[in-house]
Amino acid sequence: MARQKFYDTAIKPERAVLVGIITPDETEELEREYLEELEFLVDTAGGITEKTFTQKMLRADRATFVGKGKLEEIDAYVKSEEIDLVVFDDELSPSQLRNIERELQVKVLDRSNLILDIFARRAQTAQAKTQVELAQLQYLLPRLTRMWTHLERQKGGIGMRGPGESQIESDRRMIQNKIALLKEKLKLIDKQNETQRKNRGELVRAALVGYTNVGKSTIMNMISKSDVFAENKLFATLDTTVRKVVIENLPFLLSDTVGFIRKLPHHLVECFKSTLDEVREADILIHVVDISHPNFEDQIRTVNETLKDLGAADKNTITVFNKIDAYTHEGSEESGTLTLNEFKNSWMSRHVSPAVFISALNKENVEEFRQLIYEKVKDLHLQRYPYAPLT
């Protein structure tokens, strides 16, 4: 009897290398943080990072992003280790992407493409799926030529257009038509959402905002006692979730929004602006910060810049420093070697807006947080509806 053979049919995660450059306006430490975040993005997308490559340059090479010698070094490693994927930390131009792929002969992604892939996996509702598809097509449009390099030789001379060029033009028209249709679809969804928001009655509205993976969804579940998907991955939540919350007989609406991130593709921000209407129209912003992150100050700045872009920087804001259970006072730019109590006092003395320090995981200082929200909501409720009951 012949021995039965067994084969491993499990889908193996793709093995990746990461590539970044250090320009004069960036430090090695900052680029290292960017690449750590990029590694987290690769992990969220289901890949494994094997190695990172960096190079100091005045600016990215117009043809291959990194220098010729560095690209050869990457190529040698990719071939010797049988790497599946090379991910660049910045957006590549169509010509850079084409040249790098030709040299490395493996799949090449940039940060924008990777984020789009994660968004595509995470999208659940019709709105999120439409927004992601629109962003993907807008990203793809200027990069069509690299998909038709196998027809380059068939292009004709003057007056003789080859099939490669005509096919690209045909695809470009098709994508432009699809983009127009998706934009119309999003307008319709936006109108429906606007009607829903108007129908929510005379309730004060609060929105959770913050960098991705700071614990917004966990706080949403804790405060609203609902079951919003929460996971230790980037962009675990794409769709805005709205819940009615009651604290001491005072009802208000609480929404959980998509997390922000540095170097977020511009077309993705544009597509998701409609989702962030909850932020623009909120009465109170609850800015959640992961205080355990070594560079949480940079994340705060990124969120504040994004809020400014959305026209929501001047809103009533509560800052919530989450994950105090994991806080260490080493290496933070602003906190330096401060203990948690010293940092609290320092922050409170420098900022007018209220702040609270909690651990959503361990339910630490949660009552103080709830009381702070209650006071803010009550003040707004009495200003807006002085004769309306609080129940």
PDB file of C-alpha atoms in Angstrom, residues 16-23 25-42 49 51-55 57 60 64-66 74 85-93 96-97 100 104 108-115 139 143 211 234 261-266:
ATOM      1  CA  ALA A  16       8.060  41.562   3.412  1.00  0.00           C
ATOM      2  CA  VAL A  17      10.943  44.010   3.607  1.00  0.00           C
ATOM      3  CA  LEU A  18      10.408  47.698   4.348  1.00  0.00           C
ATOM      4  CA  VAL A  19      12.226  50.621   2.749  1.00  0.00           C
ATOM      5  CA  GLY A  20      12.461  54.233   3.937  1.00  0.00           C
ATOM      6  CA  ILE A  21      14.697  57.228   3.426  1.00  0.00           C
ATOM      7  CA  ILE A  22      16.011  59.748   5.979  1.00  0.00           C
ATOM      8  CA  THR A  23      15.911  63.276   4.588  1.00  0.00           C
ATOM      9  CA  ASP A  25      14.244  67.406   7.815  1.00  0.00           C
ATOM     10  CA  GLU A  26      13.801  63.996   9.495  1.00  0.00           C
ATOM     11  CA  THR A  27      15.805  62.272  12.220  1.00  0.00           C
ATOM     12  CA  GLU A  28      16.807  58.615  12.253  1.00  0.00           C
ATOM     13  CA  GLU A  29      14.573  58.164  15.291  1.00  0.00           C
ATOM     14  CA  LEU A  30      11.559  59.622  13.460  1.00  0.00           C
ATOM     15  CA  GLU A  31      12.139  57.422  10.406  1.00  0.00           C
ATOM     16  CA  ARG A  32      12.518  54.400  12.685  1.00  0.00           C
ATOM     17  CA  GLU A  33       9.120  55.222  14.177  1.00  0.00           C
ATOM     18  CA  TYR A  34       7.605  55.577  10.693  1.00  0.00           C
ATOM     19  CA  LEU A  35       8.971  52.154   9.769  1.00  0.00           C
ATOM     20  CA  GLU A  36       7.676  50.614  13.013  1.00  0.00           C
ATOM     21  CA  GLU A  37       4.241  51.963  12.113  1.00  0.00           C
ATOM     22  CA  LEU A  38       4.678  50.589   8.581  1.00  0.00           C
ATOM     23  CA  GLU A  39       5.550  47.198  10.093  1.00  0.00           C
ATOM     24  CA  PHE A  40       2.327  47.354  12.117  1.00  0.00           C
ATOM     25  CA  LEU A  41       0.449  48.116   8.887  1.00  0.00           C
ATOM     26  CA  VAL A  42       2.057  45.057   7.220  1.00  0.00           C
ATOM     27  CA  THR A  49       8.321  41.913   8.139  1.00  0.00           C
ATOM     28  CA  LYS A  51      14.023  43.295   7.409  1.00  0.00           C
ATOM     29  CA  THR A  52      14.049  47.082   7.013  1.00  0.00           C
ATOM     30  CA  PHE A  53      16.316  49.154   4.781  1.00  0.00           C
ATOM     31  CA  THR A  54      16.991  52.876   5.237  1.00  0.00           C
ATOM     32  CA  GLN A  55      19.148  55.369   3.358  1.00  0.00           C
ATOM     33  CA  MET A  57      19.305  61.158   1.093  1.00  0.00           C
ATOM     34  CA  ALA A  60      13.978  60.573  -2.948  1.00  0.00           C
ATOM     35  CA  THR A  64      14.012  54.441  -8.081  1.00  0.00           C
ATOM     36  CA  PHE A  65      13.216  56.278  -4.792  1.00  0.00           C
ATOM     37  CA  VAL A  66      16.479  54.968  -3.207  1.00  0.00           C
ATOM     38  CA  ILE A  74      17.611  45.201  -1.486  1.00  0.00           C
ATOM     39  CA  LEU A  85       6.821  41.818  -0.998  1.00  0.00           C
ATOM     40  CA  VAL A  86       8.732  45.110  -0.783  1.00  0.00           C
ATOM     41  CA  VAL A  87       6.928  48.020   0.908  1.00  0.00           C
ATOM     42  CA  PHE A  88       8.096  51.643   0.644  1.00  0.00           C
ATOM     43  CA  ASP A  89       7.259  54.100   3.407  1.00  0.00           C
ATOM     44  CA  ASP A  90       6.258  56.938   1.064  1.00  0.00           C
ATOM     45  CA  GLU A  91       3.986  57.145  -1.961  1.00  0.00           C
ATOM     46  CA  LEU A  92       5.809  56.096  -5.144  1.00  0.00           C
ATOM     47  CA  SER A  93       5.260  57.828  -8.458  1.00  0.00           C
ATOM     48  CA  GLN A  96       9.285  54.839  -9.642  1.00  0.00           C
ATOM     49  CA  LEU A  97       6.908  51.917  -9.134  1.00  0.00           C
ATOM     50  CA  ILE A 100      11.515  49.276  -8.967  1.00  0.00           C
ATOM     51  CA  LEU A 104      13.281  43.588  -8.062  1.00  0.00           C
ATOM     52  CA  VAL A 108       6.055  46.316  -4.726  1.00  0.00           C
ATOM     53  CA  LEU A 109       3.688  48.424  -2.626  1.00  0.00           C
ATOM     54  CA  ASP A 110       3.932  51.909  -1.182  1.00  0.00           C
ATOM     55  CA  ARG A 111       2.397  53.119   2.090  1.00  0.00           C
ATOM     56  CA  SER A 112      -0.718  54.448   0.345  1.00  0.00           C
ATOM     57  CA  ASN A 113      -1.403  51.179  -1.459  1.00  0.00           C
ATOM     58  CA  LEU A 114      -0.933  49.193   1.753  1.00  0.00           C
ATOM     59  CA  ILE A 115      -3.368  51.416   3.680  1.00  0.00           C
ATOM     60  CA  TYR A 139      -4.858  55.770  -6.820  1.00  0.00           C
ATOM     61  CA  ARG A 143      -0.547  54.118 -12.594  1.00  0.00           C
ATOM     62  CA  TYR A 211      -4.949  58.260  16.313  1.00  0.00           C
ATOM     63  CA  LEU A 234      -4.661  49.522  12.826  1.00  0.00           C
ATOM     64  CA  ILE A 261      -2.606  58.207  10.929  1.00  0.00           C
ATOM     65  CA  ARG A 262       0.438  60.058   9.607  1.00  0.00           C
ATOM     66  CA  LYS A 263       1.045  60.069   5.861  1.00  0.00           C
ATOM     67  CA  LEU A 264      -2.578  59.092   5.211  1.00  0.00           C
ATOM     68  CA  PRO A 265      -3.148  59.181   1.419  1.00  0.00           C
ATOM     69  CA  HIS A 266      -4.776  62.487   0.447  1.00  0.00           C
TER      70      HIS A 266
END
